[in-house]
XYZ file of N, CA, C and O in Angstrom:
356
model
N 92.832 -85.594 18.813
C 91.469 -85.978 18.504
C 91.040 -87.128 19.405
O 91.840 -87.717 20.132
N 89.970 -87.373 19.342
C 88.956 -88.154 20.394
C 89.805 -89.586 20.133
O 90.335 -90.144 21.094
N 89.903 -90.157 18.750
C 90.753 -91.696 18.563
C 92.130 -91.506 18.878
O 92.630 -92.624 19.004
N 92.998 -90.585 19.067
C 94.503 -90.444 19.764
C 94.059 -90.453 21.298
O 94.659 -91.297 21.964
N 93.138 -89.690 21.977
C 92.722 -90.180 23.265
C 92.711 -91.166 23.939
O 93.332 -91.362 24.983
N 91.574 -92.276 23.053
C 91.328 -93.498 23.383
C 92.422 -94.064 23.037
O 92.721 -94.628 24.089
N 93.440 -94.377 22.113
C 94.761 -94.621 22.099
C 95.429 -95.247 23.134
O 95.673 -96.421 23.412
N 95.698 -94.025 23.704
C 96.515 -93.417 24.728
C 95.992 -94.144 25.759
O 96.655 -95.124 26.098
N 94.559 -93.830 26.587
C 94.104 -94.547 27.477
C 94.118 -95.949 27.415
O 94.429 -96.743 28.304
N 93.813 -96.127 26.468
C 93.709 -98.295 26.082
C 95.044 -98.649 26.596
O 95.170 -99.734 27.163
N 96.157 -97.782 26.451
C 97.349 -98.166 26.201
C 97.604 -98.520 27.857
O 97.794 -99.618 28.381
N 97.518 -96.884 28.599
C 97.640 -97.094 29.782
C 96.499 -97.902 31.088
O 96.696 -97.879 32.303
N 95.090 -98.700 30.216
C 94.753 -99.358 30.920
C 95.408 -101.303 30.695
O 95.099 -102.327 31.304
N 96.291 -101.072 29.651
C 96.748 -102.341 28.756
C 98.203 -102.812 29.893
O 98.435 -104.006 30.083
N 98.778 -102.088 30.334
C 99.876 -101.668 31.586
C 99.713 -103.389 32.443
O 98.680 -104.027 32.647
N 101.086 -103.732 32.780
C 100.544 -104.595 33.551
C 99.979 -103.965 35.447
O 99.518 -104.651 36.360
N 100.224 -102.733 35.420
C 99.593 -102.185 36.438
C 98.877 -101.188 36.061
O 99.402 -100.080 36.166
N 97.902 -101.249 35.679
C 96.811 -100.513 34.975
C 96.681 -99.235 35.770
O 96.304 -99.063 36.929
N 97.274 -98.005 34.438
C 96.703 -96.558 35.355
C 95.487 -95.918 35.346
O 95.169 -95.076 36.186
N 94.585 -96.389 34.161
C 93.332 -96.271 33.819
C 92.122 -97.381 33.910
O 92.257 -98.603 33.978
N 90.972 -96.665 33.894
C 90.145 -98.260 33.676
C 88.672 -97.399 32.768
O 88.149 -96.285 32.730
N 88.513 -98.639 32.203
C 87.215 -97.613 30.675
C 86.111 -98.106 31.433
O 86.216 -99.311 31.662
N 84.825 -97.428 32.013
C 83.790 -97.217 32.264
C 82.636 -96.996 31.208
O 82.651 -96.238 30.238
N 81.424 -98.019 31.725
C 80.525 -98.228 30.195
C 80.063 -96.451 30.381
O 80.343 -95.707 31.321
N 79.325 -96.158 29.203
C 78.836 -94.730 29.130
C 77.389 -94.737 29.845
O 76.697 -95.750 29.737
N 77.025 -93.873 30.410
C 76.152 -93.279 31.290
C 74.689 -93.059 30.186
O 74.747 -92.634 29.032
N 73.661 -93.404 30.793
C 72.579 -92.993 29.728
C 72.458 -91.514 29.258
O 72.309 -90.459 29.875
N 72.585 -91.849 27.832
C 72.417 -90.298 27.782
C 73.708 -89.748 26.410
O 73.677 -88.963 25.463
N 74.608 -90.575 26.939
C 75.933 -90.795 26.568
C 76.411 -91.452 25.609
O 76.356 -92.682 25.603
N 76.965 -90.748 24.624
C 77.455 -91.979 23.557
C 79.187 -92.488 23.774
O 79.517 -93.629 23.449
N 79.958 -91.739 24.213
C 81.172 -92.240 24.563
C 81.008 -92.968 25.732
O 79.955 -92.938 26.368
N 81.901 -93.571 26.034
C 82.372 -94.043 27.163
C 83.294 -93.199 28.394
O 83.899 -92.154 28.150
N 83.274 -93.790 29.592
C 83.825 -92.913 30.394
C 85.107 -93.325 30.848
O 85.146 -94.553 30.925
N 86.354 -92.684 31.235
C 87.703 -93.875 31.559
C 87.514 -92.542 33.251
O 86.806 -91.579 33.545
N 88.574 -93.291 33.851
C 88.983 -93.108 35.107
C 90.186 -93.194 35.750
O 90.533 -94.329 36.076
N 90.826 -92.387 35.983
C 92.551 -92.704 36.578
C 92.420 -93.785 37.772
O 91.346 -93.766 38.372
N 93.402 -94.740 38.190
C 93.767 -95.825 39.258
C 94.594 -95.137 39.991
O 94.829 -95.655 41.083
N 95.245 -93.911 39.719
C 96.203 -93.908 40.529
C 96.097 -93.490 42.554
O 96.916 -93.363 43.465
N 94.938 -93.433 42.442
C 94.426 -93.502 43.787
C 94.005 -94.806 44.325
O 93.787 -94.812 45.537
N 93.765 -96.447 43.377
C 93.594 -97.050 43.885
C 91.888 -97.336 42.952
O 91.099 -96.586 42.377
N 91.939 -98.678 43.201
C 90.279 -99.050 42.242
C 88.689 -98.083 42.478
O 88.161 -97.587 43.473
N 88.450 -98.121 41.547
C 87.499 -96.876 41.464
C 86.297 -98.471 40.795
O 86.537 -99.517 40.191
N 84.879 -97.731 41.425
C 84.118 -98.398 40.673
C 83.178 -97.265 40.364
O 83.282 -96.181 40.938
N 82.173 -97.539 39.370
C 81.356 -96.402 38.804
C 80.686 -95.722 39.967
O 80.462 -94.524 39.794
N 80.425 -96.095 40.787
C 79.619 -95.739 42.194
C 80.782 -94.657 42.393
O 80.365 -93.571 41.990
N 81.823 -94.588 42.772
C 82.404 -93.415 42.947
C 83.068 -92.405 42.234
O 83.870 -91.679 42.820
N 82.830 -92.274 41.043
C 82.633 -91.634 40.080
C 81.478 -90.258 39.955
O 80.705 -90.569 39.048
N 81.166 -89.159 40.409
C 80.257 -88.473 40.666
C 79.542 -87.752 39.597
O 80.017 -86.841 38.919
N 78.213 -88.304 39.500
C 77.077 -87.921 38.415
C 77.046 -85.959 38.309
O 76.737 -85.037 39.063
N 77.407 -86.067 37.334
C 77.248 -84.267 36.671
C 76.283 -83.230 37.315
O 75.180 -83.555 37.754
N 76.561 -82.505 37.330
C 74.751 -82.036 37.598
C 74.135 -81.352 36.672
O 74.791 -80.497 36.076
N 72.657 -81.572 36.310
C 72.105 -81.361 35.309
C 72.687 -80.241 34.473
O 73.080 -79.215 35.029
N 72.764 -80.402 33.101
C 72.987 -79.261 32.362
C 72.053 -78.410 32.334
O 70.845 -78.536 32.538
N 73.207 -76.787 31.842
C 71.784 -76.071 31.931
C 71.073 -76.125 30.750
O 70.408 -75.152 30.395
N 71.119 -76.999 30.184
C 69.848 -76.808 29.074
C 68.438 -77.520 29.653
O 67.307 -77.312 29.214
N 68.754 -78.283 30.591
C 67.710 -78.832 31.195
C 67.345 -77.977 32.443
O 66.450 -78.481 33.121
N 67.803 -76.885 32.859
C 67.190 -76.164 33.600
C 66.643 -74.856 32.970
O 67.110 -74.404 31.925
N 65.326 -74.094 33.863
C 65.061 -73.307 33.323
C 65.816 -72.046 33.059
O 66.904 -72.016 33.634
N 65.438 -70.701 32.136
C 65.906 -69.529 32.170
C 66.406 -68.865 33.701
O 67.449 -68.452 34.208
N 64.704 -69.074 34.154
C 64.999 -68.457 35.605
C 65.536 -68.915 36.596
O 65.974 -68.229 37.519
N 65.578 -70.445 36.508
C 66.197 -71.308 38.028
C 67.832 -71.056 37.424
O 68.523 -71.291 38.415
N 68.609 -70.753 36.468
C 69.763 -70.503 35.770
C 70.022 -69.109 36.677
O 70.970 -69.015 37.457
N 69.114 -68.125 36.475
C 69.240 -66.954 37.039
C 69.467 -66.704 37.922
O 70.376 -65.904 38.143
N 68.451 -67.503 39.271
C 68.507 -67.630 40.456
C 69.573 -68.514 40.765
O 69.971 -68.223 41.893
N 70.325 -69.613 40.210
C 71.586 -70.056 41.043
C 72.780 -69.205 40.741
O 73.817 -69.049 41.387
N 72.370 -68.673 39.559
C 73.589 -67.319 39.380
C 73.527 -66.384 41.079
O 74.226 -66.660 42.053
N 72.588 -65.386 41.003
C 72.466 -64.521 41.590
C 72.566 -65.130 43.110
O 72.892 -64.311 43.969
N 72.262 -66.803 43.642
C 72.248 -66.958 44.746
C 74.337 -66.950 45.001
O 75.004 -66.297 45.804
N 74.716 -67.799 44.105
C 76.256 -67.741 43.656
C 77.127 -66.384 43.695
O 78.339 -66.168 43.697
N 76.070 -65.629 43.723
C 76.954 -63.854 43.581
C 76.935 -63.543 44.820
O 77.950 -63.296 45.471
N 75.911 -63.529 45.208
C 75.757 -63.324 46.832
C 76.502 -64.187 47.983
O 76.714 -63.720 49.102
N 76.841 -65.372 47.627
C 77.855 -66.022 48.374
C 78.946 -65.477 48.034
O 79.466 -65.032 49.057
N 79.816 -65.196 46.791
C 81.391 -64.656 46.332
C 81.367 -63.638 47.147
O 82.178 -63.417 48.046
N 79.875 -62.609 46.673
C 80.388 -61.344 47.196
C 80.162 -61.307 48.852
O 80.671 -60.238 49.188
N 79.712 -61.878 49.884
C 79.814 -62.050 51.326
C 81.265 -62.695 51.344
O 82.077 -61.940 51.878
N 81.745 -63.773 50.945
C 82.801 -64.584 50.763
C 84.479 -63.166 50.676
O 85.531 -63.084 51.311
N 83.921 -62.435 49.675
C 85.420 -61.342 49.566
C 84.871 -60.625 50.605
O 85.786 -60.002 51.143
N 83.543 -60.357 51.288
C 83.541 -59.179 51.806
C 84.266 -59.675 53.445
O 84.587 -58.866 54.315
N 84.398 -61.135 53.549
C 85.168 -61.340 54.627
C 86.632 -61.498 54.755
O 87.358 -61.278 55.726
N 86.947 -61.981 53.414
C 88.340 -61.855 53.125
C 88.810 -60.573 53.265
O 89.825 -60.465 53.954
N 88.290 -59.456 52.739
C 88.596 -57.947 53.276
C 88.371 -57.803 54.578
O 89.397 -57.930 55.247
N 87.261 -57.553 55.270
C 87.596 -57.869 56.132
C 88.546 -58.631 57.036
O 88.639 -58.244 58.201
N 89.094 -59.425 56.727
C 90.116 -60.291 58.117
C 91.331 -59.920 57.063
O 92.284 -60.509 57.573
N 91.764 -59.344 56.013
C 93.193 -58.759 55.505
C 93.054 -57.446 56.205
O 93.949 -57.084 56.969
N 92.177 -56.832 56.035
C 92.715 -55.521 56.871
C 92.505 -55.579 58.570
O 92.665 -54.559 59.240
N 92.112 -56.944 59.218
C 92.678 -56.929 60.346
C 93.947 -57.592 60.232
O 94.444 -57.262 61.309
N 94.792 -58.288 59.673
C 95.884 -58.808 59.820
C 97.118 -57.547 59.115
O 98.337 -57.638 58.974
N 96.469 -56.788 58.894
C 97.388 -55.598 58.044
C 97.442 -54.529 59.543
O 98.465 -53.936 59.882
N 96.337 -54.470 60.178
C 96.426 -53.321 61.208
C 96.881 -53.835 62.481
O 97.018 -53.075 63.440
């Protein structure tokens, strides 16, 4: 559960070499945000903002990044087939 989480994290930002660090929550947001160290200090700036949910986008702009998304996969395998059956022949 969400309070064994925070637990856990408090614990490992409590470390005398801290593997975590708790980030205030983002507007919008009622939790708070944590962040792994193990790459080295992170500040909220590099932390990368979500992109809008789709409840905040429309039916159709939902539709259209679908269908633009299909059309990239499906060009995307149609080259992977392509260059397997040149490395097969």
């Amino acid at each position: 559960d969400q309070d064994t989480v925070d637990a856990v994290l408090a614990r490992l930002a409590a470390r005398p070499e801290p593997l975590a660090v708790r980030l205030s929550a983002r507007p919008g947001q009622k939790e708070a945000r944590w962040a792994h160290l193990l790459g080295g200090e992170v500040s909220p700036e590099d932390i990368p903002v979500p992109a809008a949910s789709p409840a905040s986008q429309s039916r159709t702009e939902r539709i259209e990044a679908l269908e633009a998304a299909m059309q990239d996969l499906t060009a995307e395998v149609a080259q992977l087939k392509a260059r397997l059956d040149e490395l097969l022949s």
